[in-house]
mmCIF file of C-alpha atoms in Angstrom:
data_model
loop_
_atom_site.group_PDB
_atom_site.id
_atom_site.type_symbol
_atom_site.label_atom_id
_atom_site.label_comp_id
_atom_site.label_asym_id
_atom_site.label_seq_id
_atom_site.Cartn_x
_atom_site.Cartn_y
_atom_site.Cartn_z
ATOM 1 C CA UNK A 20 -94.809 -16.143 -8.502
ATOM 2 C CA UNK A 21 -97.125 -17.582 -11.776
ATOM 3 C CA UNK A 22 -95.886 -18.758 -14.197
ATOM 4 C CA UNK A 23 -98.627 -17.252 -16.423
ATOM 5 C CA UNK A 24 -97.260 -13.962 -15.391
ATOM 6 C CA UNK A 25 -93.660 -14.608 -15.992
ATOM 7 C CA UNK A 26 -94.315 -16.766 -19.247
ATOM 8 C CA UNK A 27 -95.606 -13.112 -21.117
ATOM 9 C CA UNK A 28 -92.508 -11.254 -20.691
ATOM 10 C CA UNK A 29 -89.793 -14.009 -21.837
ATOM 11 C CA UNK A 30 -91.308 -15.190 -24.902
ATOM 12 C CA UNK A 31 -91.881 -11.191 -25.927
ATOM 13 C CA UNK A 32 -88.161 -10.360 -25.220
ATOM 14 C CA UNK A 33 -86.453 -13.033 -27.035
ATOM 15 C CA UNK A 34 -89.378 -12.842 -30.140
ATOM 16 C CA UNK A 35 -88.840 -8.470 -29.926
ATOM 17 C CA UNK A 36 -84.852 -8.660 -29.680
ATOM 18 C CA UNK A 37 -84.240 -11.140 -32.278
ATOM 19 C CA UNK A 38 -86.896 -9.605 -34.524
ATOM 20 C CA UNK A 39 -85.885 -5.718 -34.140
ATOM 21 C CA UNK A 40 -82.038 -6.501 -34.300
ATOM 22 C CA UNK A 41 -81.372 -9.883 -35.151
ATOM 23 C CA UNK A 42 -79.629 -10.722 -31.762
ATOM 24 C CA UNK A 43 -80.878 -13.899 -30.494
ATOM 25 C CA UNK A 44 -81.376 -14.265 -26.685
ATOM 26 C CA UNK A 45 -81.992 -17.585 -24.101
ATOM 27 C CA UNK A 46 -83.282 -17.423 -20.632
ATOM 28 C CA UNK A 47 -80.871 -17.356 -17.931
ATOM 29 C CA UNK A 48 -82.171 -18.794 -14.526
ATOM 30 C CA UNK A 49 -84.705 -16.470 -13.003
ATOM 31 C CA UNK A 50 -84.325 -15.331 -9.571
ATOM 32 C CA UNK A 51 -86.226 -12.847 -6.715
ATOM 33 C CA UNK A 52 -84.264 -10.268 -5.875
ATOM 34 C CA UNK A 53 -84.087 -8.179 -2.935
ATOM 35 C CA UNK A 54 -84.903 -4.562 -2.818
ATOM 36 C CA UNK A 55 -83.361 -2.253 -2.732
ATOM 37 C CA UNK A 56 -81.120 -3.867 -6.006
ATOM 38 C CA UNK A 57 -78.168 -1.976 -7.919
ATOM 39 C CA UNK A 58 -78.796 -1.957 -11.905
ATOM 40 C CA UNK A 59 -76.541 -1.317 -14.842
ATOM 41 C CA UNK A 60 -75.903 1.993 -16.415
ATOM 42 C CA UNK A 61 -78.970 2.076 -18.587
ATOM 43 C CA UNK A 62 -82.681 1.298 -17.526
ATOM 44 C CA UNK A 63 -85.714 1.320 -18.962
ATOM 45 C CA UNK A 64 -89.216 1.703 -16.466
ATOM 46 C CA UNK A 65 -92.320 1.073 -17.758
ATOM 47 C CA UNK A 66 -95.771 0.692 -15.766
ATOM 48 C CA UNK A 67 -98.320 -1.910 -15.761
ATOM 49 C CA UNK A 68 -101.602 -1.262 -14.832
ATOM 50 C CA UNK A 69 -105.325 -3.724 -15.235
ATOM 51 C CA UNK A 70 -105.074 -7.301 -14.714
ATOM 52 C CA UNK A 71 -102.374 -6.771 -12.124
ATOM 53 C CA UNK A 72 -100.583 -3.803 -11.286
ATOM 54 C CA UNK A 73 -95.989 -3.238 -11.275
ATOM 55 C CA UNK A 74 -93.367 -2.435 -13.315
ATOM 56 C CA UNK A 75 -90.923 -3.728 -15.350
ATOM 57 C CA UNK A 76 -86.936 -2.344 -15.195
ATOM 58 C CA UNK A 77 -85.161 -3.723 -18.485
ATOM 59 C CA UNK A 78 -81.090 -2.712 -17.164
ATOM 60 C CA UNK A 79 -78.866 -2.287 -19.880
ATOM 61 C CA UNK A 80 -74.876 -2.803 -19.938
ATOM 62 C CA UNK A 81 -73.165 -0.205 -21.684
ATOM 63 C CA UNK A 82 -71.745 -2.344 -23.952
ATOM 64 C CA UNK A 83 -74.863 -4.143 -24.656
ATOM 65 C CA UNK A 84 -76.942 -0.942 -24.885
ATOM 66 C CA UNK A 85 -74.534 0.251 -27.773
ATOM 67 C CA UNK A 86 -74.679 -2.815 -29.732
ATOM 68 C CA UNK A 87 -78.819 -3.037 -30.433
ATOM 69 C CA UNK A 88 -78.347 0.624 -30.406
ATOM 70 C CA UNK A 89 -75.864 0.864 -32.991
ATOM 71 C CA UNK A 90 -77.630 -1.876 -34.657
ATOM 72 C CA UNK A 91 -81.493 -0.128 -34.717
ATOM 73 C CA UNK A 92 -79.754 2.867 -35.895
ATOM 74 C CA UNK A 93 -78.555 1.351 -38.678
ATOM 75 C CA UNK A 94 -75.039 2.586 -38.207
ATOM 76 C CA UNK A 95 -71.711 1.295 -36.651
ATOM 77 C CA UNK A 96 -70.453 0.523 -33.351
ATOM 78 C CA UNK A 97 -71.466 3.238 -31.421
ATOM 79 C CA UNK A 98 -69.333 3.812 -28.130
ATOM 80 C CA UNK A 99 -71.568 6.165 -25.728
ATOM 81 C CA UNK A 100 -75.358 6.059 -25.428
ATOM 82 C CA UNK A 101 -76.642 9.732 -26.946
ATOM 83 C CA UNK A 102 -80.441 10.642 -27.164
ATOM 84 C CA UNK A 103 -80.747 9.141 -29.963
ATOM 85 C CA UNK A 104 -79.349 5.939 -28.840
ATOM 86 C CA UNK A 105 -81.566 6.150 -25.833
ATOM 87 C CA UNK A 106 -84.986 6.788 -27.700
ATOM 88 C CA UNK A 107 -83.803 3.606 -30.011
ATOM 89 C CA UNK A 108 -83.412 1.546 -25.984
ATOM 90 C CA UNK A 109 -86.671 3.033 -25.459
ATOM 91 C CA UNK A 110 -88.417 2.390 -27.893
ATOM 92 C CA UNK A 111 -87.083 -1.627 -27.997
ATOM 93 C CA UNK A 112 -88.694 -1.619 -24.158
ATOM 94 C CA UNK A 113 -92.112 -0.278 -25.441
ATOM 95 C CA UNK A 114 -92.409 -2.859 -28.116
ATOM 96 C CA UNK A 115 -91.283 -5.466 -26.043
ATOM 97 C CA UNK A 116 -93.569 -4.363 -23.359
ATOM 98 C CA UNK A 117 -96.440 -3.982 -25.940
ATOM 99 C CA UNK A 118 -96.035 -7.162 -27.192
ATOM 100 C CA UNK A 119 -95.882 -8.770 -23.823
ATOM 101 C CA UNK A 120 -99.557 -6.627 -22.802
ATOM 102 C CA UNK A 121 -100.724 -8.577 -26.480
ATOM 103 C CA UNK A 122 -99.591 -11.924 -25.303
ATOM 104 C CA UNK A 123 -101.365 -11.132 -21.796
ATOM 105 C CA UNK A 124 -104.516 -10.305 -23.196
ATOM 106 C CA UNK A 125 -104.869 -13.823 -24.941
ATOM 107 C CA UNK A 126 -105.168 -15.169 -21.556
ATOM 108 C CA UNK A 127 -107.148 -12.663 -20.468
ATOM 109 C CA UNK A 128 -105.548 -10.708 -18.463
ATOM 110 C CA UNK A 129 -106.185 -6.940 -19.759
ATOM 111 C CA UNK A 130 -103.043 -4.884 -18.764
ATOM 112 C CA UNK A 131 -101.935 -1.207 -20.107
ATOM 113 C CA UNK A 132 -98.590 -0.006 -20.262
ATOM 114 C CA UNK A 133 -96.826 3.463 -19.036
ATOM 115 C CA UNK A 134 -94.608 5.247 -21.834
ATOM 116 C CA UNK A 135 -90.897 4.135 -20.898
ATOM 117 C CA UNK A 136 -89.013 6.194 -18.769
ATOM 118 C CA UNK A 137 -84.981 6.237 -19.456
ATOM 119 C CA UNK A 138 -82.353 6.524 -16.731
ATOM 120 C CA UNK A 139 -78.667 6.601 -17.350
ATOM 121 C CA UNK A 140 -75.912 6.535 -14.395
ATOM 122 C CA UNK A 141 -73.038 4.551 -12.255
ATOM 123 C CA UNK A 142 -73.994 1.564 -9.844
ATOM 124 C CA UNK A 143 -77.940 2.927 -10.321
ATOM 125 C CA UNK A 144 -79.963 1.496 -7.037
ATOM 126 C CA UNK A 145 -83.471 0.793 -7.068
ATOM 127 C CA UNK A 146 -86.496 0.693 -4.566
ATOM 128 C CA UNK A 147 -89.663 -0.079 -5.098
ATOM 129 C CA UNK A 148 -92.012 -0.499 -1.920
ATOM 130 C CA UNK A 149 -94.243 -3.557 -1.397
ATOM 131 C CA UNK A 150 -92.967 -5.054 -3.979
ATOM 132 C CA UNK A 151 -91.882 -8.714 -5.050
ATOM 133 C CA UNK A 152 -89.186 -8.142 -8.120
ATOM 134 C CA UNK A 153 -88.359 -11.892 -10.653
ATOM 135 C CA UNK A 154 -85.083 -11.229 -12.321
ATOM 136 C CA UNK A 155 -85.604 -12.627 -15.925
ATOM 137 C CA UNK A 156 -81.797 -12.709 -17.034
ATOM 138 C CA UNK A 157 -81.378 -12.801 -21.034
ATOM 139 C CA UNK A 158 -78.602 -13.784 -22.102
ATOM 140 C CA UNK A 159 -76.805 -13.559 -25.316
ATOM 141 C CA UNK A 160 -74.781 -15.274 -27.609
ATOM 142 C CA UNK A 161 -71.681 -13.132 -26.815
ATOM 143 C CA UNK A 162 -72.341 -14.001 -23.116
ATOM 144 C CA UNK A 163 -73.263 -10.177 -22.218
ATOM 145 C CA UNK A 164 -77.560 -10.128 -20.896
ATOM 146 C CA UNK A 165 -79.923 -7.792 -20.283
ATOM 147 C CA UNK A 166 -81.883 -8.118 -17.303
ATOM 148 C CA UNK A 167 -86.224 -8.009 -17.371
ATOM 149 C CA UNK A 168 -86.745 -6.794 -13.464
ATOM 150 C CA UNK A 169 -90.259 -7.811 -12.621
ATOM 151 C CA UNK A 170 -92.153 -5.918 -9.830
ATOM 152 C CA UNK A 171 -95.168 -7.010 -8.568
ATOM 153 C CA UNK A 172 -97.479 -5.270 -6.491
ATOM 154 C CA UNK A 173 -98.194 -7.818 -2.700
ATOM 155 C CA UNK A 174 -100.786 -9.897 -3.813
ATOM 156 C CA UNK A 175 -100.096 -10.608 -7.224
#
């Protein structure tokens, strides 16, 4: 896999999470994973089309998902993920995802984005066909991560 197409999506994460709730985030070691791959409880999918077509699964912890909840809500600790608490999740993918089509298109490579789909459930396992998935692990200071899931269309 490029680096040029990995690059895009770290440096957007760690800018978007520490900028939208103050949370600062480092890389973890990137990996391939295999499909089909279990996820956490909370997931954010989000399309990419133009320059090179896939998707991107941001997988949330619980616990993790209620902190940058609680904290883009502006309230306290929250303890379960409501609709509210998901659009906030959503919305964090979308900018993070917007940011990383910006960053893209200074290299030229033109992509578009999908509005973010949200799925919520137990041990949550994931296909995608003719696909090559990077794990981009993000870590945080409290040792909990998100993880950026990667899916390339072959030939990418």
């Amino acid at each position: 896999m490029k680096a040029e197409y990995i690059n895009p999506f770290i440096s957007a994460s760690a800018e978007m999470i520490e900028q939208v709730t103050g949370l600062k985030t480092k890389k973890g070691k990137i990996y391939r994973k295999d499909v089909p791959y279990r996820s956490e409880s909370t997931l954010v999918l989000i399309g990419i089309t133009g320059g090179f077509h896939g998707s991107v699964v941001m997988s949330f912890s619980k616990a993790i998902c209620c902190k940058i909840a609680s904290v883009m809500m502006g309230c306290s600790l929250i303890t379960e993920i409501d609709e509210i608490g998901k659009s906030a999740i959503g919305e964090l993918c979308n900018m993070i995802l917007g940011y990383t089509a910006t960053l893209f298109s200074r290299e030229n490579i033109i992509v578009d984005i999908t509005p973010p789909t949200i799925l919520t459930g137990d041990n949550i396992q994931l296909s995608i066909p003719n696909t090559v998935v990077v794990c981009i692990p993000l870590l945080f200071e409290d040792e909990s991560q998100i993880e950026i899931n990667v899916s390339f269309a072959d030939g990418n």
